[in-house]
Amino acid sequence: TLLGPRDISLLAPLVVDAGKKLKDERSVQGLASKLGLAGLSYHPGYTLRISSLGNLRVWRGQEEIGGREWQREKALELFLLLLMNRGKYLPKETLYDLLWPEEDEDTAARNFKVSLNALRKALEPDRKAQEDSYYVLRNRSNYGFNSDAGYVFDVEEFERLLAQGDREKDKKRQNEYYHAAIKLYQGDFLADVLYVDWVQNERERLKSAFLNTLDKLVRYYYLIDDNEQALQLADLLLEHDSCWEPAYLLKMKIHHRLNRPFVAIKVYEQCQTVLERELGVTPMPEIEKYYQELIAEM
């Protein structure tokens, strides 16, 4: 409703508190259970929002976590490690090896303790010292991100939209899902986290999914003769990967279809220049063949 809270998590601390005080009150316990709050002793009162397709940004509800709030770089790296492995627990020794590979175990253990404390403070600054963290779970000496917590993560939304698009039989609706996914992709995964090796595989995987989806969209619009949309998306694809050869070929075909053979030839020349500069190769045989056909027609 208009007067209700924007984020249902705002009510969670009240429900958790009532649940602790009124343990025998069935209606209160029922509400706690319905909201996924049963058995909790603490809730921060907001949804965590994580934007990582592009530069990393994290919000506690409406409030963005500033760079200084993480206190130390390793606290942020620890957060990313737990987030990327959400739904499972990582032994602390694994975390030591990934975050402090050069350090001995005692030093790594000390660094981990300090970084974990900084991470909990950044995510939940109002949590009392004796209360369990809502977002960072512990099981003996294993740690994990609470995947049942109130959070929104753009990577999950991106992958959900792609999966829905892949399952959709209706082409128009399928492409609506693909467009929504593409819109979320504001840049490569954690584009500003440059020196962390274990981010690289995930970055490549997500970029590949993005490029392949764009490629599907370009081909779809080419097939239905929506030349303007196909060209626009082909250009976007080449912005993210200047060596994506099928995009050059489709651009050449579209310009040829629009009676712009000279523009098609310019596209070929651009493709040739980029491939030579970036990879030291010539365009793929299909592009060369199409180029020869264009020349023969002129």
Short mmCIF file of C-alpha atoms in Angstrom, two decimals:
data_model
loop_
_atom_site.label_atom_id
_atom_site.label_comp_id
_atom_site.label_asym_id
_atom_site.label_seq_id
_atom_site.Cartn_x
_atom_site.Cartn_y
_atom_site.Cartn_z
CA THR A 1 0.00 0.00 0.00
CA LEU A 2 0.94 3.65 -0.37
CA LEU A 3 1.51 4.05 3.39
CA GLY A 4 3.34 0.73 3.82
CA PRO A 5 7.14 0.40 4.02
CA ARG A 6 9.01 0.27 0.71
CA ASP A 7 11.01 -2.65 2.05
CA ILE A 8 9.23 -5.36 4.07
CA SER A 9 12.57 -5.88 5.89
CA LEU A 10 11.88 -2.64 7.78
CA LEU A 11 9.26 -4.54 9.77
CA ALA A 12 11.46 -7.60 10.38
CA PRO A 13 13.17 -6.38 13.61
CA LEU A 14 9.72 -5.71 15.16
CA VAL A 15 8.52 -9.20 14.24
CA VAL A 16 11.75 -10.83 15.51
CA ASP A 17 11.52 -8.88 18.78
CA ALA A 18 7.85 -9.80 19.23
CA GLY A 19 8.70 -13.45 18.47
CA LYS A 20 11.28 -13.48 21.27
CA LYS A 21 8.93 -11.86 23.79
CA LEU A 22 5.74 -13.72 22.82
CA LYS A 23 6.99 -17.26 22.32
CA ASP A 24 3.58 -18.78 23.06
CA GLU A 25 1.59 -16.40 20.86
CA ARG A 26 0.63 -18.45 17.81
CA SER A 27 -0.27 -15.51 15.56
CA VAL A 28 3.12 -13.85 16.16
CA GLN A 29 5.02 -17.09 15.61
CA GLY A 30 2.94 -17.74 12.47
CA LEU A 31 3.81 -14.31 11.06
CA ALA A 32 7.50 -14.83 11.86
CA SER A 33 7.42 -18.20 10.10
CA LYS A 34 5.58 -16.77 7.06
CA LEU A 35 8.20 -14.02 6.70
CA GLY A 36 11.10 -16.48 7.10
CA LEU A 37 12.05 -14.97 10.47
CA ALA A 38 11.27 -17.94 12.76
CA GLY A 39 14.02 -18.65 15.28
CA LEU A 40 15.98 -15.48 14.50
CA SER A 41 17.34 -13.47 17.41
CA TYR A 42 18.31 -10.49 15.23
CA HIS A 43 17.46 -8.88 11.85
CA PRO A 44 19.15 -5.70 10.56
CA GLY A 45 15.90 -4.19 9.23
CA TYR A 46 16.84 -3.72 5.58
CA THR A 47 17.50 -5.55 2.34
CA LEU A 48 21.10 -5.73 1.16
CA ARG A 49 21.40 -4.72 -2.51
CA ILE A 50 24.51 -5.64 -4.50
CA SER A 51 25.29 -4.22 -7.92
CA SER A 52 28.34 -5.93 -9.47
CA LEU A 53 27.84 -5.87 -13.26
CA GLY A 54 30.15 -2.91 -13.73
CA ASN A 55 31.75 -1.30 -10.67
CA LEU A 56 30.80 -2.78 -7.30
CA ARG A 57 28.19 -0.92 -5.23
CA VAL A 58 26.46 -2.22 -2.09
CA TRP A 59 23.48 -0.70 -0.26
CA ARG A 60 21.97 -1.35 3.16
CA GLY A 61 18.39 -0.59 2.18
CA GLN A 62 18.53 2.94 0.74
CA GLU A 63 21.98 3.73 2.19
CA GLU A 64 25.07 2.96 0.12
CA ILE A 65 28.05 1.50 1.96
CA GLY A 66 30.90 3.94 1.46
CA GLY A 67 34.42 2.77 0.59
CA ARG A 68 35.81 3.66 4.04
CA GLU A 69 33.14 1.61 5.83
CA TRP A 70 34.79 -1.62 4.69
CA GLN A 71 37.86 -0.42 6.70
CA ARG A 72 40.18 -2.74 4.79
CA GLU A 73 40.36 -4.20 1.29
CA LYS A 74 40.41 -7.79 2.54
CA ALA A 75 37.05 -7.30 4.29
CA LEU A 76 35.52 -6.45 0.93
CA GLU A 77 37.30 -9.41 -0.73
CA LEU A 78 36.00 -11.71 2.01
CA PHE A 79 32.47 -10.44 1.34
CA LEU A 80 32.84 -11.13 -2.39
CA LEU A 81 34.20 -14.64 -1.77
CA LEU A 82 31.29 -15.54 0.49
CA LEU A 83 28.78 -13.95 -1.90
CA MET A 84 30.15 -15.83 -4.93
CA ASN A 85 29.92 -19.07 -2.93
CA ARG A 86 26.48 -18.28 -1.47
CA GLY A 87 24.52 -21.30 -0.37
CA LYS A 88 27.57 -23.15 0.92
CA TYR A 89 30.06 -22.90 3.75
CA LEU A 90 33.79 -22.37 3.14
CA PRO A 91 36.33 -23.70 5.67
CA LYS A 92 38.35 -20.90 7.19
CA GLU A 93 41.55 -22.57 5.89
CA THR A 94 40.23 -22.18 2.33
CA LEU A 95 39.58 -18.48 3.03
CA TYR A 96 43.12 -18.11 4.44
CA ASP A 97 44.61 -19.65 1.26
CA LEU A 98 42.57 -17.46 -1.09
CA LEU A 99 42.97 -14.18 0.77
CA TRP A 100 46.45 -14.51 2.32
CA PRO A 101 48.31 -17.11 0.22
CA GLU A 102 51.74 -15.77 1.22
CA GLU A 103 51.13 -15.69 4.99
CA ASP A 104 51.71 -18.39 7.59
CA GLU A 105 48.61 -19.79 9.33
CA ASP A 106 48.88 -17.69 12.50
CA THR A 107 49.18 -14.43 10.56
CA ALA A 108 46.38 -15.44 8.18
CA ALA A 109 44.15 -16.36 11.15
CA ARG A 110 44.76 -12.97 12.77
CA ASN A 111 44.11 -11.13 9.48
CA PHE A 112 40.95 -13.15 8.94
CA LYS A 113 39.58 -12.28 12.39
CA VAL A 114 40.14 -8.55 11.83
CA SER A 115 38.69 -8.65 8.28
CA LEU A 116 35.63 -10.68 9.38
CA ASN A 117 34.93 -8.15 12.13
CA ALA A 118 35.25 -5.25 9.63
CA LEU A 119 32.92 -7.04 7.20
CA ARG A 120 30.23 -7.61 9.82
CA LYS A 121 30.44 -3.94 10.86
CA ALA A 122 30.10 -2.76 7.26
CA LEU A 123 27.06 -4.96 6.56
CA GLU A 124 25.39 -4.59 9.98
CA PRO A 125 26.70 -1.50 11.81
CA ASP A 126 23.92 -1.58 14.44
CA ARG A 127 24.34 -5.26 15.38
CA LYS A 128 25.18 -5.78 19.06
CA ALA A 129 28.44 -7.62 19.73
CA GLN A 130 26.76 -10.70 21.23
CA GLU A 131 24.22 -11.09 18.41
CA ASP A 132 24.83 -13.48 15.52
CA SER A 133 25.43 -11.82 12.15
CA TYR A 134 22.41 -12.02 9.84
CA TYR A 135 24.41 -12.02 6.60
CA VAL A 136 27.61 -13.87 7.56
CA LEU A 137 26.87 -17.34 8.89
CA ARG A 138 29.22 -19.55 10.87
CA ASN A 139 29.10 -23.31 11.26
CA ARG A 140 31.99 -24.43 13.48
CA SER A 141 35.05 -23.16 11.58
CA ASN A 142 33.19 -22.73 8.28
CA TYR A 143 31.73 -19.47 7.00
CA GLY A 144 29.09 -18.59 4.42
CA PHE A 145 26.82 -15.86 3.09
CA ASN A 146 23.20 -16.27 4.21
CA SER A 147 21.47 -17.01 0.90
CA ASP A 148 18.08 -17.00 2.71
CA ALA A 149 18.67 -13.43 3.89
CA GLY A 150 16.97 -10.38 2.46
CA TYR A 151 19.25 -9.43 -0.42
CA VAL A 152 19.08 -8.50 -4.10
CA PHE A 153 22.04 -9.38 -6.32
CA ASP A 154 22.12 -8.21 -9.95
CA VAL A 155 24.03 -11.33 -11.10
CA GLU A 156 21.23 -13.58 -9.81
CA GLU A 157 18.63 -11.41 -11.55
CA PHE A 158 20.68 -11.41 -14.78
CA GLU A 159 20.94 -15.21 -14.77
CA ARG A 160 17.26 -15.64 -13.83
CA LEU A 161 16.18 -13.52 -16.83
CA LEU A 162 18.48 -15.45 -19.19
CA ALA A 163 17.13 -18.79 -17.93
CA GLN A 164 13.53 -17.58 -18.37
CA GLY A 165 14.38 -16.43 -21.89
CA ASP A 166 15.96 -19.79 -22.72
CA ARG A 167 12.83 -21.64 -21.54
CA GLU A 168 10.39 -19.33 -23.34
CA LYS A 169 8.94 -20.74 -26.58
CA ASP A 170 7.37 -17.47 -27.77
CA LYS A 171 10.13 -15.52 -29.58
CA LYS A 172 8.74 -12.09 -28.71
CA ARG A 173 8.52 -12.86 -25.00
CA GLN A 174 11.88 -14.61 -25.10
CA ASN A 175 13.52 -11.47 -26.42
CA GLU A 176 11.82 -9.33 -23.77
CA TYR A 177 13.60 -11.43 -21.13
CA TYR A 178 16.90 -11.18 -23.02
CA HIS A 179 16.55 -7.38 -23.33
CA ALA A 180 15.87 -7.08 -19.59
CA ALA A 181 19.02 -9.13 -18.86
CA ILE A 182 21.16 -7.05 -21.25
CA LYS A 183 19.95 -3.86 -19.55
CA LEU A 184 21.32 -5.12 -16.21
CA TYR A 185 24.78 -5.64 -17.71
CA GLN A 186 26.37 -2.22 -17.06
CA GLY A 187 29.89 -3.53 -17.50
CA ASP A 188 32.06 -6.56 -16.78
CA PHE A 189 31.58 -8.29 -13.43
CA LEU A 190 33.38 -6.34 -10.67
CA ALA A 191 35.08 -4.15 -13.26
CA ASP A 192 36.88 -2.17 -10.55
CA VAL A 193 38.18 -5.26 -8.70
CA LEU A 194 41.19 -5.77 -10.91
CA TYR A 195 43.79 -7.64 -8.91
CA VAL A 196 41.81 -10.55 -7.50
CA ASP A 197 42.54 -13.75 -9.43
CA TRP A 198 39.49 -15.76 -8.35
CA VAL A 199 37.12 -13.12 -9.78
CA GLN A 200 38.43 -13.66 -13.32
CA ASN A 201 36.62 -16.94 -14.13
CA GLU A 202 33.26 -15.58 -13.03
CA ARG A 203 33.90 -12.37 -14.98
CA GLU A 204 34.61 -14.35 -18.16
CA ARG A 205 31.61 -16.64 -17.64
CA LEU A 206 29.16 -13.75 -17.22
CA LYS A 207 30.64 -11.78 -20.12
CA SER A 208 30.32 -14.83 -22.36
CA ALA A 209 26.63 -15.21 -21.37
CA PHE A 210 26.07 -11.50 -22.11
CA LEU A 211 27.78 -11.63 -25.54
CA ASN A 212 26.01 -14.82 -26.60
CA THR A 213 22.65 -13.33 -25.63
CA LEU A 214 23.38 -10.17 -27.59
CA ASP A 215 24.38 -12.33 -30.55
CA LYS A 216 21.00 -14.17 -30.37
CA LEU A 217 19.17 -10.83 -30.32
CA VAL A 218 21.11 -9.44 -33.30
CA ARG A 219 20.32 -12.58 -35.33
CA TYR A 220 16.63 -12.43 -34.35
CA TYR A 221 16.22 -8.80 -35.43
CA TYR A 222 18.15 -9.48 -38.64
CA LEU A 223 15.78 -12.36 -39.47
CA ILE A 224 12.64 -10.25 -38.90
CA ASP A 225 14.10 -7.35 -40.95
CA ASP A 226 14.33 -4.94 -38.01
CA ASN A 227 17.56 -3.53 -39.39
CA GLU A 228 17.84 -0.56 -37.03
CA GLN A 229 17.54 -2.68 -33.88
CA ALA A 230 19.92 -5.31 -35.28
CA LEU A 231 22.57 -2.67 -36.10
CA GLN A 232 22.20 -1.02 -32.71
CA LEU A 233 22.69 -4.30 -30.86
CA ALA A 234 25.56 -5.39 -33.13
CA ASP A 235 27.33 -2.12 -32.25
CA LEU A 236 26.72 -2.75 -28.55
CA LEU A 237 28.16 -6.26 -28.94
CA LEU A 238 31.28 -4.89 -30.65
CA GLU A 239 31.67 -2.26 -27.92
CA HIS A 240 32.09 -5.13 -25.44
CA ASP A 241 34.08 -7.41 -27.76
CA SER A 242 35.58 -5.72 -30.80
CA CYS A 243 36.67 -9.12 -32.21
CA TRP A 244 33.19 -10.72 -32.37
CA GLU A 245 33.27 -11.57 -36.08
CA PRO A 246 29.62 -12.67 -36.61
CA ALA A 247 28.53 -9.14 -35.63
CA TYR A 248 30.65 -7.66 -38.44
CA LEU A 249 29.20 -10.12 -40.95
CA LEU A 250 25.61 -9.32 -39.99
CA LYS A 251 26.35 -5.59 -40.17
CA MET A 252 27.74 -6.06 -43.68
CA LYS A 253 24.62 -8.02 -44.71
CA ILE A 254 22.26 -5.40 -43.26
CA HIS A 255 24.01 -2.51 -45.03
CA HIS A 256 23.97 -4.50 -48.26
CA ARG A 257 20.24 -5.17 -47.76
CA LEU A 258 19.72 -1.40 -47.30
CA ASN A 259 21.55 -0.69 -50.57
CA ARG A 260 24.60 0.70 -48.79
CA PRO A 261 27.39 -1.48 -50.24
CA PHE A 262 30.08 1.13 -49.55
CA VAL A 263 29.15 1.14 -45.85
CA ALA A 264 29.27 -2.68 -45.87
CA ILE A 265 32.82 -2.49 -47.26
CA LYS A 266 33.79 0.00 -44.54
CA VAL A 267 32.52 -2.49 -41.95
CA TYR A 268 34.74 -5.16 -43.54
CA GLU A 269 37.77 -2.83 -43.42
CA GLN A 270 37.08 -2.02 -39.78
CA CYS A 271 36.84 -5.76 -38.99
CA GLN A 272 40.11 -6.43 -40.83
CA THR A 273 41.94 -3.63 -38.97
CA VAL A 274 40.68 -4.67 -35.52
CA LEU A 275 41.47 -8.37 -35.99
CA GLU A 276 44.96 -7.61 -37.29
CA ARG A 277 45.67 -5.22 -34.41
CA GLU A 278 44.14 -7.31 -31.60
CA LEU A 279 44.78 -10.89 -32.69
CA GLY A 280 47.12 -10.77 -35.68
CA VAL A 281 44.62 -12.69 -37.85
CA THR A 282 42.52 -12.08 -40.96
CA PRO A 283 38.68 -12.19 -40.95
CA MET A 284 36.98 -15.61 -40.94
CA PRO A 285 36.28 -17.27 -44.35
CA GLU A 286 32.55 -16.36 -44.34
CA ILE A 287 33.41 -12.66 -44.03
CA GLU A 288 36.07 -12.86 -46.76
CA LYS A 289 33.64 -14.70 -49.07
CA TYR A 290 30.88 -12.15 -48.48
CA TYR A 291 33.32 -9.29 -49.06
CA GLN A 292 34.41 -10.80 -52.41
CA GLU A 293 30.76 -11.13 -53.44
CA LEU A 294 30.18 -7.46 -52.56
CA ILE A 295 33.17 -6.35 -54.62
CA ALA A 296 32.03 -8.47 -57.58
CA GLU A 297 28.61 -6.77 -57.56
CA MET A 298 30.03 -3.23 -57.69
#
